[in-house]
Short mmCIF file of C-alpha atoms in Angstrom, two decimals:
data_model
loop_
_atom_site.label_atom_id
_atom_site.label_comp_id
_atom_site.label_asym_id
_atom_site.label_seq_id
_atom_site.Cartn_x
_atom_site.Cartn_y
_atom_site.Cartn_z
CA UNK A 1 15.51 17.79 1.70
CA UNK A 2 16.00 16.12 -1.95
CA UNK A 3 19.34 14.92 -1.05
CA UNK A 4 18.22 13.61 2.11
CA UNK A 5 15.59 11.35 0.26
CA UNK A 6 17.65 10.33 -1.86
CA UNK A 7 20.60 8.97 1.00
CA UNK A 8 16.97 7.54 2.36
CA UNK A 9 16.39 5.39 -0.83
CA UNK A 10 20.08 4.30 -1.36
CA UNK A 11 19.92 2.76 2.57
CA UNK A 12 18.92 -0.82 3.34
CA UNK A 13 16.26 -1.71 5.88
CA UNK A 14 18.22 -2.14 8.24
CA UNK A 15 20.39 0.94 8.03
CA UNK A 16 17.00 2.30 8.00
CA UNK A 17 16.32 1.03 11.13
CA UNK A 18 19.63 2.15 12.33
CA UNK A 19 19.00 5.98 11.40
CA UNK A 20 15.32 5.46 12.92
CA UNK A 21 16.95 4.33 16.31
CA UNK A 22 19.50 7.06 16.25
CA UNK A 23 16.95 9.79 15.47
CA UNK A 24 14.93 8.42 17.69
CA UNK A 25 17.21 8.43 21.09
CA UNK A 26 18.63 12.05 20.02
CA UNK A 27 15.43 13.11 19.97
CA UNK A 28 14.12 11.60 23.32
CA UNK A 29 17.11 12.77 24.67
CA UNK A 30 16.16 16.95 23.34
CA UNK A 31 12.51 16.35 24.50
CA UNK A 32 13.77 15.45 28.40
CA UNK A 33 16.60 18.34 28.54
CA UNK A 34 14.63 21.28 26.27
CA UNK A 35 11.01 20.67 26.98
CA UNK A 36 10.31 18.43 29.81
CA UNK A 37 13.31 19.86 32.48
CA UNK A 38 11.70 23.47 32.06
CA UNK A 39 8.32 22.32 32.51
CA UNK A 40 8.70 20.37 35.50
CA UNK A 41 11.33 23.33 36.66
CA UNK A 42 8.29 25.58 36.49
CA UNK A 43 5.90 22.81 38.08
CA UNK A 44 8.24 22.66 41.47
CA UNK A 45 8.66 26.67 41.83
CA UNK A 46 4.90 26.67 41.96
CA UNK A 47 4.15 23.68 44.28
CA UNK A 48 7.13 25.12 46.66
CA UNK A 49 5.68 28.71 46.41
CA UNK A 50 2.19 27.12 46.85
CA UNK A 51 3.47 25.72 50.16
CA UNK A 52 4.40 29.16 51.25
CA UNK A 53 1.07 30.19 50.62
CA UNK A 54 -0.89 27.58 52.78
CA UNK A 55 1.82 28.39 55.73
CA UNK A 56 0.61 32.02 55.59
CA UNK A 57 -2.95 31.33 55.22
CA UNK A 58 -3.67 30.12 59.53
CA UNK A 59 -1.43 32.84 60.42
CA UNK A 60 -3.27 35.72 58.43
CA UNK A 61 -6.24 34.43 59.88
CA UNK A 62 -5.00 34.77 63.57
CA UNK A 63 -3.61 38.39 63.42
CA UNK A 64 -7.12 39.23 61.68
CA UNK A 65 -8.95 37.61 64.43
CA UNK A 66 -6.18 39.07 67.19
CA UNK A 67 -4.71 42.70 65.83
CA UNK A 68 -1.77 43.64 67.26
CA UNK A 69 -0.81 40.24 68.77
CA UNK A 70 2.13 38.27 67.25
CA UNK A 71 1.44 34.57 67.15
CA UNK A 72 4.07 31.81 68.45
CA UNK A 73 4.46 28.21 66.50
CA UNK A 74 6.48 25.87 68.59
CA UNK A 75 6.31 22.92 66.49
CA UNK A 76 9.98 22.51 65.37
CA UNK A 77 9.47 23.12 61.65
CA UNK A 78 12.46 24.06 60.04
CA UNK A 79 11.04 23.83 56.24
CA UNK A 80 9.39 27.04 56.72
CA UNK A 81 10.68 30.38 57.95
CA UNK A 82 7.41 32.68 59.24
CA UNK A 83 8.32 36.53 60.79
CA UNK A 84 6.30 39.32 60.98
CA UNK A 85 7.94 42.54 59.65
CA UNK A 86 6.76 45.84 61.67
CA UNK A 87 8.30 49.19 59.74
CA UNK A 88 7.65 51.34 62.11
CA UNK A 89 9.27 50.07 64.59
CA UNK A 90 12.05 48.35 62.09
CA UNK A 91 11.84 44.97 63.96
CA UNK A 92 11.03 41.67 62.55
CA UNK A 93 8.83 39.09 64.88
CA UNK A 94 9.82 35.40 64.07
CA UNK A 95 6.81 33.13 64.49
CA UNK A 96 8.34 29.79 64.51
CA UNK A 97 11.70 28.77 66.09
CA UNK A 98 13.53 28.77 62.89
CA UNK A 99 15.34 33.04 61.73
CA UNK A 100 17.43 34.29 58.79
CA UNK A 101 20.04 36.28 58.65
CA UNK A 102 20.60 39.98 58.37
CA UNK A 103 21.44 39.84 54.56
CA UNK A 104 17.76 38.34 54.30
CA UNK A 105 16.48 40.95 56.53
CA UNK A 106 17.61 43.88 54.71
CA UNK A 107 16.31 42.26 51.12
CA UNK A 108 12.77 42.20 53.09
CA UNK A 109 13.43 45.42 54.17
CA UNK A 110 13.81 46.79 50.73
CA UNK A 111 11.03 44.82 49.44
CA UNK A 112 8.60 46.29 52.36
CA UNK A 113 9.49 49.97 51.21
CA UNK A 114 8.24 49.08 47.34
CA UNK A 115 4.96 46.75 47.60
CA UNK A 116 1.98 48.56 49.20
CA UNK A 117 -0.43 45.77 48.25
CA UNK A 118 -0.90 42.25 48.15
CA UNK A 119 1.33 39.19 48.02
CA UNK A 120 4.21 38.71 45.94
CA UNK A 121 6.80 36.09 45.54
CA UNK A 122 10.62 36.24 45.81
CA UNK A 123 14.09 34.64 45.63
CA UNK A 124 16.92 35.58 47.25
CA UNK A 125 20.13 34.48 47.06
CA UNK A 126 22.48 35.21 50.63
CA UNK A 127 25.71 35.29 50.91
CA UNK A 128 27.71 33.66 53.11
CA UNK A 129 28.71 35.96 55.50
CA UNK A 130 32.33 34.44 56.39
CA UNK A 131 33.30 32.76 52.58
CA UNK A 132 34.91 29.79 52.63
CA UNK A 133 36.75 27.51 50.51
CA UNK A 134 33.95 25.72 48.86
CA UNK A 135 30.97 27.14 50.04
CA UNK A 136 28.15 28.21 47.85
CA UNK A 137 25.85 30.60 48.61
CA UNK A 138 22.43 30.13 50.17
CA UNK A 139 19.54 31.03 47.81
CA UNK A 140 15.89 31.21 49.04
CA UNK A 141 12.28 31.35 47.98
CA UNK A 142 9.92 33.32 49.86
CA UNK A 143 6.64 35.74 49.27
CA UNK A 144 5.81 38.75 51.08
CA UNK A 145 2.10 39.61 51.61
CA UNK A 146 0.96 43.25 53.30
CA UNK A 147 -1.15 43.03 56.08
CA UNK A 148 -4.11 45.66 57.03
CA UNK A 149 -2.64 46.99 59.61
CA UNK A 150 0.44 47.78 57.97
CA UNK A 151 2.89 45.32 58.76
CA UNK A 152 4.76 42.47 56.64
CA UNK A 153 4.35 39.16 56.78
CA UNK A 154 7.29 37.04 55.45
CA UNK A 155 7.54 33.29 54.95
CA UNK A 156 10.45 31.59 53.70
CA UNK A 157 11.86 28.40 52.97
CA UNK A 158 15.64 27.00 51.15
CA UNK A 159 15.93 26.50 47.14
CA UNK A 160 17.73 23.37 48.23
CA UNK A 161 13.95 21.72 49.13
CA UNK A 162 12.71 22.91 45.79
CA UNK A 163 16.13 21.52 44.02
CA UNK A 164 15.89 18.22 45.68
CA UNK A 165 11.74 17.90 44.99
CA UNK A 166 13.22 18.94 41.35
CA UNK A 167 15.94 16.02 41.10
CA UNK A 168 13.66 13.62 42.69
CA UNK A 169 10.42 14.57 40.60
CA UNK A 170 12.56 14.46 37.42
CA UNK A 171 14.09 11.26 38.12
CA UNK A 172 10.76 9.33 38.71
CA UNK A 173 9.04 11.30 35.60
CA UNK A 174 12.16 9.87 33.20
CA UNK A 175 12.65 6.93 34.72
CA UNK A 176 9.05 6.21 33.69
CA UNK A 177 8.88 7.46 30.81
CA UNK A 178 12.15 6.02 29.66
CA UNK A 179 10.55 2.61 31.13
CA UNK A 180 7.80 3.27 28.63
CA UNK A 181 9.37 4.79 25.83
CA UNK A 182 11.71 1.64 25.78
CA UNK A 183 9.20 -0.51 26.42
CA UNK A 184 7.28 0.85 23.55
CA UNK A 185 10.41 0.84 21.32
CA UNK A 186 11.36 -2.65 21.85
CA UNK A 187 7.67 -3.93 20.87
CA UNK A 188 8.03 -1.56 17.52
CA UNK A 189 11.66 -3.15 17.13
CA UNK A 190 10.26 -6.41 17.02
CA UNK A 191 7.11 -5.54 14.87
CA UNK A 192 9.93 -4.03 11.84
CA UNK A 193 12.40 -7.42 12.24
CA UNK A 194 9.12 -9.52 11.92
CA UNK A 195 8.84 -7.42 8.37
CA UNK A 196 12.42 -6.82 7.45
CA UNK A 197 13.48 -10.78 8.03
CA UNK A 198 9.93 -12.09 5.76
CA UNK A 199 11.42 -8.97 3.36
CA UNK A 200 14.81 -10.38 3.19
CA UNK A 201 13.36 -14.11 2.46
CA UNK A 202 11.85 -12.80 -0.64
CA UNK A 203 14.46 -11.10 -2.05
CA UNK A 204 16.83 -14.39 -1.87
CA UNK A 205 13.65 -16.04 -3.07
CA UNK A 206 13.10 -13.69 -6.08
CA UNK A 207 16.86 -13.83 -6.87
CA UNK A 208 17.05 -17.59 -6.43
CA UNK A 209 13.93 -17.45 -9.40
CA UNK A 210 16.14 -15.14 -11.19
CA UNK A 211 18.76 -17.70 -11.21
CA UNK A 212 16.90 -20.47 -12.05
CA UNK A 213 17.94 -22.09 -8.86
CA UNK A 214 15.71 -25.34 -8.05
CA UNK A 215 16.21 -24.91 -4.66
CA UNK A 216 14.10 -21.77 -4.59
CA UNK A 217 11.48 -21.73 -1.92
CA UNK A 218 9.51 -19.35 -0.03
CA UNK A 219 7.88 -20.34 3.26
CA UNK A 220 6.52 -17.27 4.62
CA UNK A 221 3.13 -17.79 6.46
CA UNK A 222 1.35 -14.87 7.32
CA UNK A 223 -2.21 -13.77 6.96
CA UNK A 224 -0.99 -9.74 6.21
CA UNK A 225 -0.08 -8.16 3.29
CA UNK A 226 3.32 -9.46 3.93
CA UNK A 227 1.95 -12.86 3.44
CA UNK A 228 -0.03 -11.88 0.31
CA UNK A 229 2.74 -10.22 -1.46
CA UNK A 230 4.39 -14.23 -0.66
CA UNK A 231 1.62 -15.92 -1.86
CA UNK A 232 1.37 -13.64 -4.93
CA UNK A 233 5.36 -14.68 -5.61
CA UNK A 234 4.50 -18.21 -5.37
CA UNK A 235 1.44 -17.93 -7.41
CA UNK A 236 3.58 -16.57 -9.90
CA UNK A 237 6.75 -18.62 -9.50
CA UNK A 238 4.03 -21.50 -10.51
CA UNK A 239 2.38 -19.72 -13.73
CA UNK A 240 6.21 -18.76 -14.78
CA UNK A 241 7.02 -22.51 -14.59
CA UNK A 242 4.01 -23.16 -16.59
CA UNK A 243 4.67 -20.48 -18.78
CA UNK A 244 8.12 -21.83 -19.90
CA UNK A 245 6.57 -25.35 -20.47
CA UNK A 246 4.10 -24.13 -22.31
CA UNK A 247 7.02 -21.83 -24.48
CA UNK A 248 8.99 -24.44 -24.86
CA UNK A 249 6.50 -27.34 -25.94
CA UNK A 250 5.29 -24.25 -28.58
CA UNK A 251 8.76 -24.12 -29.84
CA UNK A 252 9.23 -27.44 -30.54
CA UNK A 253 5.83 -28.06 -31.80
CA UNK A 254 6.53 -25.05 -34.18
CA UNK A 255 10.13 -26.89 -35.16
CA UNK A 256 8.50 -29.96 -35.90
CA UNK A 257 4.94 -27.82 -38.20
CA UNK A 258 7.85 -25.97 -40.02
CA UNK A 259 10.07 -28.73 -40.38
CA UNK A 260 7.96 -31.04 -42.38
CA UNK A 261 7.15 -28.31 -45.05
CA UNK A 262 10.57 -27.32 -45.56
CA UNK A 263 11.76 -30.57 -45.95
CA UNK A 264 8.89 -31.49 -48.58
CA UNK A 265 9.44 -28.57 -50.47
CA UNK A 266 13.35 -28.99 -50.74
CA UNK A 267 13.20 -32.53 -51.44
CA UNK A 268 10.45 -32.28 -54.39
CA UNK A 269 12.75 -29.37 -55.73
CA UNK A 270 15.92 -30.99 -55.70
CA UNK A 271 14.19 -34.24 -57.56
CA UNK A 272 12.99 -31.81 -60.13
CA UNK A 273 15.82 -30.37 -60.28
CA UNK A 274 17.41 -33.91 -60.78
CA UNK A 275 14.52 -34.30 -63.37
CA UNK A 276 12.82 -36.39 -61.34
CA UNK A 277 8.90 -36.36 -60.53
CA UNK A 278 8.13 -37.59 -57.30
CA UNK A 279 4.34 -37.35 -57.63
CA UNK A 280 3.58 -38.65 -61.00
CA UNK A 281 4.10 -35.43 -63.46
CA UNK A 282 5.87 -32.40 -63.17
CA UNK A 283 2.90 -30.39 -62.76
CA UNK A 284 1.42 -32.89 -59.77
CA UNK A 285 5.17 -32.54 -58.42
CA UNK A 286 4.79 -28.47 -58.22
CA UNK A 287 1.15 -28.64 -57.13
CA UNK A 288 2.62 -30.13 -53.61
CA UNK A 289 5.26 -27.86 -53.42
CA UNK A 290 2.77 -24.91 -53.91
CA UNK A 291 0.67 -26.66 -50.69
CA UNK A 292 3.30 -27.12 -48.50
CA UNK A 293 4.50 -23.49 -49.01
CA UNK A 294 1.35 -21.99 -48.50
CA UNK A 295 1.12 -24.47 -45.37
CA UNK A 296 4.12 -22.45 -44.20
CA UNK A 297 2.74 -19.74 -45.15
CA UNK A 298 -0.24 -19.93 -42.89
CA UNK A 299 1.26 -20.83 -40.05
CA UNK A 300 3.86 -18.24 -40.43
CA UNK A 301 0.72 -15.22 -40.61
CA UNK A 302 -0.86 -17.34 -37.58
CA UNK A 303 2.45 -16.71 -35.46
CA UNK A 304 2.87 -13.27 -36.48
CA UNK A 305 -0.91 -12.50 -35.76
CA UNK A 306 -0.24 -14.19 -32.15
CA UNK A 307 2.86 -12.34 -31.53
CA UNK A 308 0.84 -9.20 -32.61
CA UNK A 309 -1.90 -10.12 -30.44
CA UNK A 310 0.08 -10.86 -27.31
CA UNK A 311 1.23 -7.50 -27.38
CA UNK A 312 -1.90 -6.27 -27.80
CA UNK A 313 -3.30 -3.17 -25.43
CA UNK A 314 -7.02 -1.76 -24.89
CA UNK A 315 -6.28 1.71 -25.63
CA UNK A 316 -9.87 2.65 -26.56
CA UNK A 317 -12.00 4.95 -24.53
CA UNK A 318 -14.36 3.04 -21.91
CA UNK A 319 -17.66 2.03 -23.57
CA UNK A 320 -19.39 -0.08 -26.58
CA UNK A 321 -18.00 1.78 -29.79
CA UNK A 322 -17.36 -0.89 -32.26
CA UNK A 323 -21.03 -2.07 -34.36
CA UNK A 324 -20.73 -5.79 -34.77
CA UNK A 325 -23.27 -6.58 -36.99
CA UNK A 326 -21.05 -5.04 -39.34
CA UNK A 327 -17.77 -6.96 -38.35
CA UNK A 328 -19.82 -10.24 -38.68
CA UNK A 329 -20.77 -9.77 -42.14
CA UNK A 330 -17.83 -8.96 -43.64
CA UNK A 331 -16.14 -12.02 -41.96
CA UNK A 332 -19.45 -14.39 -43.06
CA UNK A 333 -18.78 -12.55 -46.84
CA UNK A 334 -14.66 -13.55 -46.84
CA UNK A 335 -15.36 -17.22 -45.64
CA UNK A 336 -18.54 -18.95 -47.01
CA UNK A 337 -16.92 -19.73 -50.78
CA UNK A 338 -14.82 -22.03 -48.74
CA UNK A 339 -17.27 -24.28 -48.21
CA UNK A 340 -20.58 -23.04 -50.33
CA UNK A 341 -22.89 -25.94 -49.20
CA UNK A 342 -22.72 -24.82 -45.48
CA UNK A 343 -25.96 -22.46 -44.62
CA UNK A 344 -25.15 -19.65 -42.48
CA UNK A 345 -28.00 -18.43 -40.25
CA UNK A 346 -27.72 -15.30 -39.14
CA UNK A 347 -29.11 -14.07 -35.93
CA UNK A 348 -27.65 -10.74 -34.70
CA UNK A 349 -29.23 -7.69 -33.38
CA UNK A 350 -28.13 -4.45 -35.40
CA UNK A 351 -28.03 -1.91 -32.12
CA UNK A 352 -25.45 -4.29 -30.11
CA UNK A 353 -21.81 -2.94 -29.85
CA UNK A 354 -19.07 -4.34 -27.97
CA UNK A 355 -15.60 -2.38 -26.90
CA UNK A 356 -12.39 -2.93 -28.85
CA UNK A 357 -11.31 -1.76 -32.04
CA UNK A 358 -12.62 -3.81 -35.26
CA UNK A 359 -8.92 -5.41 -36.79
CA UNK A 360 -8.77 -7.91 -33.67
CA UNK A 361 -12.43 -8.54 -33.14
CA UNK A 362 -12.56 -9.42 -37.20
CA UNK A 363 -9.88 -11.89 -36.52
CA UNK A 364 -11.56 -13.19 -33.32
CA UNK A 365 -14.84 -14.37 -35.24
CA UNK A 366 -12.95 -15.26 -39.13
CA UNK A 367 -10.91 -17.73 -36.67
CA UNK A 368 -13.82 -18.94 -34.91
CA UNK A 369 -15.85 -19.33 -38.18
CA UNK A 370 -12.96 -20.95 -40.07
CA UNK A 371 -12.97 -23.15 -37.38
CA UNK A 372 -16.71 -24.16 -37.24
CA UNK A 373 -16.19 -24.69 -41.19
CA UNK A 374 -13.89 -27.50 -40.55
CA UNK A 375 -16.57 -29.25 -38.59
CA UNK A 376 -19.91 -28.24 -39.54
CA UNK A 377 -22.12 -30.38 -41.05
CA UNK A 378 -25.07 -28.57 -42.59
CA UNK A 379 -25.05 -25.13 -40.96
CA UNK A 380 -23.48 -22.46 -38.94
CA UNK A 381 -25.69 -20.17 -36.81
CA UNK A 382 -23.97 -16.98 -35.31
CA UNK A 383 -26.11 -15.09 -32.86
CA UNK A 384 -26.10 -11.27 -31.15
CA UNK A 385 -27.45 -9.61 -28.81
CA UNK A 386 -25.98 -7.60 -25.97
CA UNK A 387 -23.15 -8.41 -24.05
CA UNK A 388 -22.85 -11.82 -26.20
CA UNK A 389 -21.91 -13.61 -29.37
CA UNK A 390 -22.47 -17.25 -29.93
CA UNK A 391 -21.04 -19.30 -33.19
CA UNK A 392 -22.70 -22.70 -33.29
CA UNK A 393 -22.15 -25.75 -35.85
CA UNK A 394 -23.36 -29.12 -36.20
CA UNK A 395 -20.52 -30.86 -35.99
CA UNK A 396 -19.11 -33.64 -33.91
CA UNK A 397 -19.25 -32.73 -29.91
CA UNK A 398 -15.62 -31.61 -28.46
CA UNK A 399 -14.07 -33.89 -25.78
CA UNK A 400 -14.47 -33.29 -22.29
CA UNK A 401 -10.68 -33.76 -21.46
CA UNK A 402 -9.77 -31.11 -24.40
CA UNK A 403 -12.84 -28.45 -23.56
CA UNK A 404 -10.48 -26.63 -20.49
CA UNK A 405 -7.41 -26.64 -22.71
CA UNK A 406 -8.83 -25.42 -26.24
CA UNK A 407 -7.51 -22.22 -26.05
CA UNK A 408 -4.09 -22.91 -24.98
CA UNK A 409 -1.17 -22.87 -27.98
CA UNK A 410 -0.59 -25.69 -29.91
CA UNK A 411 -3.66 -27.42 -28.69
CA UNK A 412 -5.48 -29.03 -31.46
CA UNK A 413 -8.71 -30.53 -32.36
CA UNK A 414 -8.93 -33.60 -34.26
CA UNK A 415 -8.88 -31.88 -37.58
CA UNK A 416 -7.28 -28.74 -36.34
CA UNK A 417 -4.16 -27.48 -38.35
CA UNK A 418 -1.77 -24.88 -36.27
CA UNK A 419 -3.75 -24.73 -32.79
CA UNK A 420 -3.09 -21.09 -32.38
CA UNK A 421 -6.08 -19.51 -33.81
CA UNK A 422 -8.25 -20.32 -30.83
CA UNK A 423 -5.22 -18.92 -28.37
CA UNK A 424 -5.60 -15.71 -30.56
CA UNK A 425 -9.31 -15.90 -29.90
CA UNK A 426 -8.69 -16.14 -26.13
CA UNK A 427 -6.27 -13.29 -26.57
CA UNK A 428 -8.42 -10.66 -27.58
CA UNK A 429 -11.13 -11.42 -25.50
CA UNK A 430 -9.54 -10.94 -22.46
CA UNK A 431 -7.59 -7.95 -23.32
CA UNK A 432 -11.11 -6.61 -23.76
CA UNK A 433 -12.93 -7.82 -20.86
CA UNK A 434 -14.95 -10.56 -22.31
CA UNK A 435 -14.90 -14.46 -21.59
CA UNK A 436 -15.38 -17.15 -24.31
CA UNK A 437 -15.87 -20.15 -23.85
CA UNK A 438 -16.57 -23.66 -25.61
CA UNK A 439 -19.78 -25.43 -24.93
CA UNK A 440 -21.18 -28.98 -26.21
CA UNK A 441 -24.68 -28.27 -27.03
CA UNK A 442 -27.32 -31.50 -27.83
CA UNK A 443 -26.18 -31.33 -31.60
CA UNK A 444 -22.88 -29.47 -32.08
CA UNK A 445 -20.57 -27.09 -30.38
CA UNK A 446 -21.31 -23.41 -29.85
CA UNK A 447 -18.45 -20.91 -28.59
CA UNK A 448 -19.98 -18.25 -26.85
CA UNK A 449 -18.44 -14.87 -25.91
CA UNK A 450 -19.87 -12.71 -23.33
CA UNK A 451 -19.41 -9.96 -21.29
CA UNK A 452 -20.61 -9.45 -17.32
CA UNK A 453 -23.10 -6.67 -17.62
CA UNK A 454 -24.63 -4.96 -14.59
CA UNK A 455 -28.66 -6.39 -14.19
CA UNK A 456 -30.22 -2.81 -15.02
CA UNK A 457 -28.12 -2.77 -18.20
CA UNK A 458 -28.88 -6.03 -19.65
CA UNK A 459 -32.46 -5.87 -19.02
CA UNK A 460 -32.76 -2.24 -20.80
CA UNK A 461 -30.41 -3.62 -23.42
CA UNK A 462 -32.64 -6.61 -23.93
CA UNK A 463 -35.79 -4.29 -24.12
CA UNK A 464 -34.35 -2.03 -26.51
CA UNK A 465 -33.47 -5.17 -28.74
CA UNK A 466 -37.22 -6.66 -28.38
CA UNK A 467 -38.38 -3.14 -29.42
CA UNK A 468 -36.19 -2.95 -32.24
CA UNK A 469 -36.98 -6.26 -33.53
CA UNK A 470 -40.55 -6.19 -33.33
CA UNK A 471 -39.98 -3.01 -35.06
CA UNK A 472 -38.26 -4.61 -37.86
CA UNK A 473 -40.39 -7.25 -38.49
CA UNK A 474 -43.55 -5.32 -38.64
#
C-alpha cells in the first residue's frame, strides 16, 4: 500500500486521470460479469419457475373441484408442458397438446417415487435420443407438486426460454446502465479537465513568476476555490512586485545613508593625516569624524534590529503576560536626559498587560518616544489602559499624504534620521496581534496601539481599572 502511494504522488494529473479511467472500466467490467450476471441469473430461474407455478395453479383447482377427471387445454401453447402423472397405473395424462419424451418421463418417474409432499422444482437435462453432429442436448425446468389423491402433476417448459429472457434481460439492464455509467463518467471527465487545465495555467504562471518573465499572467475566472487559490497568486504576484520595489529603493537609500558617512570620515582622516584641518582645529576636525561614525553606527544597530525583527516569531503562550507599566518606565528613565526640558506625563494603569515578550515591546515604545522627542514641544503624554497604548506630543501635525506610509522603510519625517524605527514599530505589533497607528490630534500627533478585545472583556477590564484607580487615589 506505501509503495502504491508513493507511484500515486510521483504521477501527473493526468496520468492520474488515466489510472482513474482504467480502474474505473476494469472495475465496471467485474461488477457486470461477478455480481450483476449471477443476480439477474437467479432473477430469471425464479420468474421462469414462477410461471410454472401460475400454469399449475387453474389446473389444481379443476381436479379439486372434479376428482378423478383429467382436464384438456386446447389452446396451442407450446411454452408450457402440463401432464398428470398417475403411479398406479404408471401412465402420464398430457393436458395440453404439447409431450416430452421418455428420458423426461422416467426422470419424473424417479422424482414421483421420492417426494411425498408438496411442490418442488427441477431441471433436467435430456439427451438427444439419436446424437448428432452438433446437437446439444435439451435441458428443462419444471416442478412437480403431489396432488391429494395421489397423483403427480408435472409442468414443464425449455431452459432455452429462460436463456433467451436471460440474454435479453441482461442486455437491456447493461445497456442502461452502461448508458448511465458513461453518461455519468463523461460529466465527471469534464468536471476534472475544468480543474486540471485552470491547474496547469498556474503552474506555467507560478514558473513564469519564478523566472521573472514579464509576460506572466493568470486569467483564471472562477468563483471556487480554484478561482481563490488564482486570485490569492495574483494578490501575491502584486505584493512580491511591491516587495522588490520597496527592497530595492531600501538598498539604495541605505547606499546613499552609508555612503555619505564613510566618505566624511575618510576624507577628514586622510587631511589629518596630510596635516590638514578641515574644520578649523584638529580637535573640531575629530569631533566630526566621531559624529559621522556614530551616525553609522546607528543606522547600522537600526538595520540589525530590523533584520532581527523581521524574523521575529510569537512563540509565547496565548494570553497578557508581559506588565507594561514596567516596560514604559524603564524606556521614559533611558530617554528623558536627551532632552531634560520635555515633561513627561504619565498616564498608565498598573494591572494592564499585553502579550509578547518585553526585548521587542521595549524597543517598540524607546523608538516611538525617541521619535516624539524629535518633535515635541513642551510635553509627551503616554497613556494605558487595556488593550491600548497611546504616545502623544505637541509637535507639528504629520501630513496627510505621509500618515498611510509612516511605517514603511525608509520613509521619513521631516526631521526623521534612518526611517526604519517606525517599520520596526509596525513589525512587532503585528507579529503580536496589535494595530498602531498615527493620528493628528487638535495639538500634536498621538500613535496609538491597540488591540481588538471581545466587548465583555474590555468592559470588565475597564471596571477593574476604575476600581483600581479609585483605589489608588483614595
Amino acid at each position: 500500500m506505501k509503495r502504491i502511494r508513493m507511484w500515486l504522488r510521483e504521477l501527473t494529473l493526468t496520468q492520474q486521470l488515466i489510472a482513474i479511467i482504467f480502474v474505473f472500466l476494469v472495475g465496471l467490467a467485474a461488477f457486470f460479469f461477478l455480481f450483476l450476471g449471477p443476480r439477474i441469473d437467479e432473477f430469471t430461474y425464479s420468474q421462469m419457475y414462477s410461471v410454472l407455478y401460475s400454469s399449475q395453479q387453474g389446473v389444481v383447482r379443476f381436479i379439486e373441484k372434479n376428482p378423478g377427471l383429467i382436464p384438456q387445454n386446447d389452446a396451442n401453447d407450446e411454452t408450457i408442458i402440463d401432464a398428470i402423472y398417475d403411479p398406479r397405473s404408471d401412465r402420464f395424462y398430457f393436458i395440453n397438446q404439447n409431450e416430452f419424451g421418455e428420458s423426461f418421463q422416467q426422470e419424473v418417474r424417479r422424482k414421483a417415487q421420492i417426494e411425498s409432499v408438496g411442490t418442488v422444482e427441477y431441471r433436467f437435462v435430456q439427451q438427444p435420443e439419436e446424437p448428432a453432429v452438433g446437437s446439444a442436448p435439451l435441458a428443462y425446468l419444471y416442478i412437480l407438486t403431489h396432488l391429494s389423491d395421489g397423483r403427480f402433476l408435472v409442468s414443464a417448459m425449455e431452459d432455452s426460454l429462460r436463456v433467451q429472457f436471460q440474454k435479453e434481460l441482461f442486455s437491456k439492464v447493461v445497456g442502461i446502465n452502461i448508458l448511465f455509467v458513461m453518461v455519468l463518467f463523461l460529466l465527471l471527465m469534464v468536471w476534472v479537465t475544468s480543474l486540471i487545465l485552470p491547474l496547469n495555467q498556474i503552474k506555467t504562471y507560478i514558473d513564469k513568476i519564478r523566472e521573472d518573465d514579464p509576460g506572466a499572467k493568470l486569467n483564471i475566472r472562477r468563483n471556487d476555490e480554484i478561482g481563490a487559490v488564482a486570485y490569492a497568486l495574483k494578490e501575491m504576484e502584486s505584493e512580491l512586485a511591491e516587495q522588490n520595489r520597496e527592497k530595492e529603493e531600501m538598498i539604495q537609500n541605505i547606499s546613499h545613508d552609508l555612503k555619505t558617512p564613510i566618505a566624511t570620515i575618510r576624507s577628514y582622516s586622510e587631511a589629518i593625516k596630510d596635516g590638514i584641518y578641515p574644520y578649523e582645529t584638529l580637535e573640531k576636525s575629530v569631533d566630526v569624524i566621531i559624529e559621522h561614525a556614530d551616525r553609522l553606527e546607528k543606522k547600522v544597530r537600526s538595520l540589525i534590529v530590523l533584520n532581527k525583527m523581521g524574523y521575529l516569531l510569537d512563540s509565547e503562550e496565548t494570553g497578557d503576560n508581559l506588565k507594561m507599566s514596567e516596560v514604559i518606565d524603564k524606556a521614559i528613565l533611558s530617554l528623558k536626559v536627551i532632552r531634560p526640558e520635555i515633561r513627561f506625563i504619565r498616564e498608565a494603569d498598573d494591572t494592564v498587560y499585553f502579550h509578547g515578550e518585553e526585548e521587542p515591546w521595549r524597543i517598540v515604545i524607546e523608538n516611538l518616544i525617541d521619535n516624539a522627542l524629535r518633535y515635541a514641544v513642551s510635553y509627551i503624554r503616554i497613556t494605558l489602559k487595556p488593550g491600548e497604548l497611546c504616545i502623544i506630543n505637541d509637535g507639528p501635525l504629520i501630513d496627510e499624504d505621509a500618515v498611510g506610509k509612516i511605517f514603511k522603510p525608509y520613509e521619513k519625517g521631516t526631521d526623521g534620521q534612518f526611517g526604519l524605527g517606525l517599520s520596526i514599530v509596525y513589525k512587532v505589533c503585528t507579529t503580536y496581534g496589535y494595530h498602531v497607528t498615527a493620528e493628528n490630534l487638535s495639538e500634536g500627533v498621538c500613535f496609538r496601539i491597540w488591540k481588538d478585545l471581545p466587548k465583555r472583556e474590555r468592559r470588565r477590564k475597564e471596571k477593574n481599572s476604575q476600581k483600581n484607580g479609585s483605589a489608588s487615589k483614595e
